[in-house]
Coordinates of C-alpha atoms and ligand atoms in Angstrom, one line a residue:
M1 CA -23.5 59.2 -6.2
A2 CA -21.9 57.1 -9.0
P3 CA -23.6 57.5 -12.4
V4 CA -25.8 54.6 -13.4
G5 CA -23.9 51.7 -14.8
I6 CA -20.6 52.6 -13.0
M7 CA -19.4 49.9 -10.6
T8 CA -16.6 50.4 -8.1
V9 CA -14.4 47.7 -6.6
N10 CA -16.5 47.9 -3.4
D11 CA -19.8 47.7 -5.3
L12 CA -18.7 44.5 -7.0
R13 CA -17.3 43.0 -3.8
R14 CA -20.6 43.7 -2.1
E15 CA -22.7 42.4 -5.0
G16 CA -20.6 39.2 -5.1
K17 CA -20.9 38.7 -1.4
N18 CA -24.7 39.1 -1.4
E19 CA -25.1 36.8 -4.4
L20 CA -23.0 34.1 -2.8
T21 CA -24.6 34.5 0.6
E22 CA -28.1 34.0 -1.0
S23 CA -26.8 30.8 -2.6
G24 CA -25.7 29.4 0.8
I25 CA -21.9 29.7 0.1
R26 CA -20.2 29.6 3.5
D27 CA -17.3 32.0 3.1
A28 CA -19.2 34.4 0.8
D29 CA -17.2 37.5 1.7
I30 CA -13.8 36.1 1.4
D31 CA -14.7 34.2 -1.8
S32 CA -16.1 37.4 -3.4
V33 CA -12.8 39.1 -2.6
L34 CA -10.7 36.3 -3.9
I35 CA -12.6 36.1 -7.2
L36 CA -12.2 39.9 -7.5
E37 CA -8.4 39.6 -6.9
H38 CA -8.3 36.9 -9.6
V39 CA -10.3 39.0 -12.2
L40 CA -8.4 42.2 -11.6
K41 CA -5.1 40.4 -11.3
A42 CA -4.6 42.3 -8.1
D43 CA -3.6 41.5 -4.5
R44 CA -5.6 42.0 -1.3
S45 CA -4.1 45.4 -0.5
Y46 CA -5.1 46.7 -3.9
I47 CA -8.7 45.6 -3.3
L48 CA -8.7 47.2 0.2
L49 CA -7.1 50.4 -0.8
N50 CA -9.0 51.0 -4.1
G51 CA -12.6 50.4 -3.1
D52 CA -13.7 53.6 -4.9
R53 CA -12.1 52.8 -8.2
T54 CA -14.4 52.1 -11.1
V55 CA -14.0 48.7 -12.8
D56 CA -14.1 48.3 -16.6
N57 CA -17.0 46.5 -18.2
D58 CA -15.1 43.4 -19.3
S59 CA -13.9 42.8 -15.7
I60 CA -17.4 43.3 -14.4
D61 CA -18.7 40.7 -16.9
A62 CA -15.8 38.3 -16.0
Y63 CA -16.4 38.8 -12.3
R64 CA -20.1 38.1 -12.6
S65 CA -19.7 35.0 -14.6
L66 CA -17.3 33.6 -12.0
I67 CA -19.6 34.5 -9.2
E68 CA -22.3 32.5 -11.1
K69 CA -19.9 29.5 -11.1
R70 CA -19.2 29.7 -7.4
K71 CA -23.0 30.0 -6.7
K72 CA -23.2 26.5 -8.2
H73 CA -20.7 25.3 -5.5
I74 CA -17.8 24.9 -8.0
P75 CA -14.8 25.1 -5.6
L76 CA -13.0 28.5 -5.5
Q77 CA -9.8 26.8 -6.5
H78 CA -11.3 25.4 -9.7
I79 CA -12.3 29.0 -10.6
T80 CA -8.9 30.5 -9.9
G81 CA -7.1 27.4 -11.0
H82 CA -4.6 27.6 -8.1
Q83 CA -4.0 26.7 -4.5
E84 CA -1.1 27.7 -2.3
F85 CA 0.4 24.9 -0.2
M86 CA 3.6 24.9 1.9
G87 CA 4.4 28.3 0.4
F88 CA 4.4 26.9 -3.2
D89 CA 1.8 27.7 -5.9
F90 CA -0.1 24.6 -7.2
I91 CA -2.2 24.4 -10.4
V92 CA -5.4 22.5 -9.7
N93 CA -8.3 21.2 -11.8
D94 CA -11.0 18.6 -11.3
S95 CA -8.6 15.8 -11.9
V96 CA -6.8 16.3 -8.6
L97 CA -7.7 16.7 -5.0
I98 CA -7.2 20.4 -4.1
P99 CA -4.2 20.5 -1.7
R100 CA -5.6 20.8 1.9
Q101 CA -4.0 22.6 4.8
D102 CA -4.4 19.3 6.7
T103 CA -1.9 17.8 4.4
E104 CA 0.8 20.3 5.3
C105 CA 1.0 18.3 8.6
L106 CA 2.1 15.2 6.5
V107 CA 4.8 17.3 4.7
E108 CA 6.1 18.8 7.9
E109 CA 6.4 15.4 9.6
A110 CA 8.0 14.0 6.5
L111 CA 10.6 16.8 6.5
T112 CA 11.7 15.7 10.0
E113 CA 12.3 12.1 8.8
I114 CA 13.7 12.7 5.4
N115 CA 17.3 13.8 4.8
D116 CA 19.0 15.4 1.8
G117 CA 19.8 13.0 -0.9
M118 CA 17.2 10.3 0.1
K119 CA 15.1 8.3 -2.3
V120 CA 11.5 9.1 -1.6
L121 CA 8.3 7.6 -3.0
D122 CA 4.9 9.3 -2.9
L123 CA 2.0 7.1 -3.7
C124 CA -1.3 8.6 -4.9
T125 CA 0.6 11.7 -5.7
G126 CA -2.4 13.6 -7.3
S127 CA -1.4 17.3 -7.8
G128 CA 2.1 16.3 -6.7
C129 CA 1.9 18.8 -3.7
V130 CA 3.4 16.4 -1.1
M131 CA 6.3 15.2 -3.2
I132 CA 7.1 18.6 -4.8
S133 CA 7.0 20.3 -1.3
I134 CA 9.4 17.7 0.2
A135 CA 11.8 17.9 -2.8
G136 CA 11.5 21.7 -2.6
Y137 CA 12.5 22.0 1.0
K138 CA 15.3 19.4 0.9
N139 CA 18.3 19.0 -1.4
D140 CA 19.0 16.3 -3.9
I141 CA 15.9 14.2 -3.2
D142 CA 15.5 11.4 -5.6
A143 CA 11.8 12.0 -5.9
V144 CA 9.2 9.6 -7.4
G145 CA 5.5 10.0 -7.5
T146 CA 2.9 7.5 -8.8
D147 CA -0.8 7.8 -9.5
I148 CA -3.3 5.7 -11.3
S149 CA -4.7 8.8 -13.0
E150 CA -3.0 10.1 -16.2
E151 CA -4.9 13.4 -15.9
A152 CA -3.6 13.9 -12.4
L153 CA 0.0 13.2 -13.4
E154 CA -0.3 15.8 -16.2
V155 CA -1.2 18.4 -13.5
A156 CA 1.6 17.1 -11.2
G157 CA 4.2 17.5 -14.0
R158 CA 3.1 21.1 -14.6
N159 CA 3.3 21.7 -10.9
A160 CA 6.9 20.4 -10.7
D161 CA 7.9 22.7 -13.6
L162 CA 6.1 25.7 -12.1
N163 CA 8.0 25.2 -8.8
K164 CA 11.3 24.3 -10.5
V165 CA 11.5 20.9 -8.7
Y166 CA 12.5 17.6 -10.3
V167 CA 10.2 14.7 -9.6
R168 CA 9.8 11.6 -11.7
F169 CA 6.0 11.0 -12.0
C170 CA 4.8 7.6 -13.3
K171 CA 1.4 6.2 -14.0
G172 CA 0.2 3.0 -12.2
D173 CA -1.7 1.6 -9.3
L174 CA 0.5 2.3 -6.3
Y175 CA 3.9 0.5 -6.8
E176 CA 2.9 -0.8 -10.3
G177 CA 3.9 2.7 -11.6
L178 CA 7.5 1.9 -10.8
H179 CA 7.7 -0.5 -13.7
N180 CA 7.3 2.4 -16.0
I181 CA 10.5 4.0 -14.9
N182 CA 12.4 0.8 -14.3
E183 CA 12.5 1.3 -10.6
Y184 CA 10.3 -1.6 -9.6
E185 CA 13.3 -3.3 -7.9
T186 CA 14.2 -0.1 -6.0
K187 CA 14.0 0.1 -2.3
F188 CA 13.2 3.7 -1.1
D189 CA 14.4 5.4 2.0
A190 CA 10.9 6.7 2.8
I191 CA 7.4 6.3 1.5
V192 CA 4.8 9.0 1.9
S193 CA 1.1 9.0 1.0
N194 CA -2.1 10.8 1.3
P195 CA -4.2 8.0 -0.2
P196 CA -8.0 8.0 -0.6
Y197 CA -9.3 7.3 3.0
I198 CA -12.9 8.2 3.2
R199 CA -15.3 5.3 3.9
S200 CA -17.5 4.7 0.9
D201 CA -20.7 5.2 2.9
V202 CA -19.5 8.6 4.0
I203 CA -18.9 10.0 0.5
P204 CA -22.6 11.0 -0.1
T205 CA -22.5 13.2 3.1
L206 CA -19.4 15.3 1.9
M207 CA -19.8 19.0 1.1
E208 CA -21.2 19.6 -2.3
E209 CA -17.9 21.3 -3.4
V210 CA -16.0 18.1 -2.6
R211 CA -18.6 15.4 -3.5
D212 CA -19.6 16.9 -6.9
H213 CA -16.4 18.5 -8.1
E214 CA -13.4 16.7 -6.7
P215 CA -12.3 13.3 -8.1
L216 CA -14.0 10.6 -6.0
K217 CA -11.2 8.2 -7.0
A218 CA -9.0 10.3 -4.8
L219 CA -11.3 10.2 -1.8
D220 CA -12.9 6.7 -1.6
G221 CA -10.9 4.4 0.6
G222 CA -13.3 1.5 0.4
T223 CA -15.8 0.0 2.9
D224 CA -13.7 0.8 6.0
G225 CA -11.6 3.5 4.4
L226 CA -8.4 1.5 5.0
D227 CA -7.9 -0.2 1.6
F228 CA -4.9 1.8 0.5
Y229 CA -3.1 1.7 3.9
R230 CA -3.3 -2.1 3.8
R231 CA -2.1 -2.4 0.2
I232 CA 0.7 0.2 0.7
I233 CA 2.0 -1.5 3.9
D234 CA 1.9 -4.9 2.2
G235 CA 3.8 -3.7 -0.8
A236 CA 6.4 -1.8 1.3
N237 CA 8.2 -5.1 2.1
E238 CA 9.5 -5.0 -1.5
H239 CA 9.9 -1.2 -1.8
L240 CA 11.1 0.2 1.5
I241 CA 14.6 -0.3 3.0
P242 CA 14.8 -1.9 6.4
G243 CA 14.8 1.0 8.8
G244 CA 12.9 3.2 6.3
C245 CA 9.9 5.2 7.3
I246 CA 6.3 5.2 6.0
L247 CA 4.2 8.4 6.7
F248 CA 0.5 8.4 6.0
E249 CA -2.1 11.2 6.2
I250 CA -5.1 9.7 7.9
G251 CA -8.7 10.6 8.7
Y252 CA -9.3 12.0 12.2
D253 CA -10.7 8.7 13.5
Q254 CA -8.3 6.3 11.8
A255 CA -5.2 6.5 14.0
E256 CA -6.0 3.3 16.0
A257 CA -6.8 1.2 12.9
V258 CA -3.7 2.3 11.0
T259 CA -1.5 1.8 14.1
D260 CA -2.8 -1.7 14.3
L261 CA -2.0 -2.4 10.6
F262 CA 1.6 -1.2 11.2
K263 CA 1.8 -3.4 14.4
K264 CA 0.5 -6.5 12.6
N265 CA 3.3 -6.0 10.0
G266 CA 6.0 -5.7 12.6
Y267 CA 6.6 -2.0 12.3
R268 CA 8.3 0.0 15.1
D269 CA 8.3 3.6 16.4
I270 CA 4.7 4.0 15.5
E271 CA 3.6 7.6 16.2
T272 CA 0.4 9.6 15.6
V273 CA 0.7 13.3 15.0
K274 CA -2.1 15.9 15.4
D275 CA -2.8 18.7 12.9
Y276 CA -3.3 22.3 13.9
S277 CA -7.0 21.7 14.6
G278 CA -6.1 19.1 17.2
N279 CA -7.2 16.1 15.1
D280 CA -5.1 13.0 14.5
R281 CA -3.7 13.6 11.0
V282 CA -0.5 11.6 10.4
V283 CA 0.6 8.1 11.4
K284 CA 4.3 7.3 10.8
A285 CA 6.2 4.1 11.5
R286 CA 9.6 2.5 10.8
R287 CA 10.3 -0.8 9.1
P288 CA 12.5 -2.9 11.5
I289 CA 16.1 -3.3 10.5
N290 CA 16.0 -7.1 10.9
M291 CA 13.0 -7.6 8.7
R292 CA 13.3 -9.6 5.6
Ligands
LIG1 N1 -9.2 15.2 3.9 C1 -9.8 15.0 2.6 C2 -11.3 15.5 2.7 O1 -11.8 15.7 3.7 C3 -9.7 13.6 2.2 C4 -8.4 13.3 1.6 C5 -8.2 11.9 1.3 O2 -9.1 11.0 1.2 N2 -7.0 11.6 1.1 O3 -11.9 15.7 1.7

């Protein structure tokens, strides 16, 4: 038996899991492992292969204090400070939405519409994960991302540096940000956006991790959740080339409403794409060539 006070990797993992389970954390086991990886600066195979190794006291203290945070429903990614998305590493904090797997669907669709060398605008860029991934997978994208939040843009800039991708980020409400880089007159080849789209009355029902720790500004899409889609489509007349494509991430029940918005504005080739869970996740549409 291990001497009193000695804790092994497995002991800590078990202790963390039990503590998190008691606090009603859904993925207690995996979260305890991820927090342990973070504290020990180790990967999964180290944790699995070295269960009997003793852990030094500083690491035990650090681990326990992070488990305490997670027990308060602070998102795991705010504890580790990172989230993987499209194979890239993204820094996150409470100023940006944590990149979701759902949003990879938007990027994958965008990569089928966007060619090397295009001018691409990402509205409500947040952590920058959408624009940085697109620019990272294509060549010579003239990439611009706008956001109303200065704090979010600070994170986005660090993420572009971290992933060695060049994006011009600018602060402003949707297209207004373009004034700050003298590109307000520019027409882009494609516009992408994962805007806030949750109906205001649904916000109180979100998981504690999301509702209490992620920026509400990045989630609240107004009374019917469609405010940003309307404003982006309206403004696209000035900022999207004829024949250019708009791609939106949407909520699982918004495909019809967003399709109608595109139709009302004369858009063509309107398509809905499902994510890997089988939910409607992206609507894309093309601005007709013969439009003003
Ligand atoms: N899919 C996100 C969530 O469920 C919402 C993202 C958004 O509003 N753009 O929290």
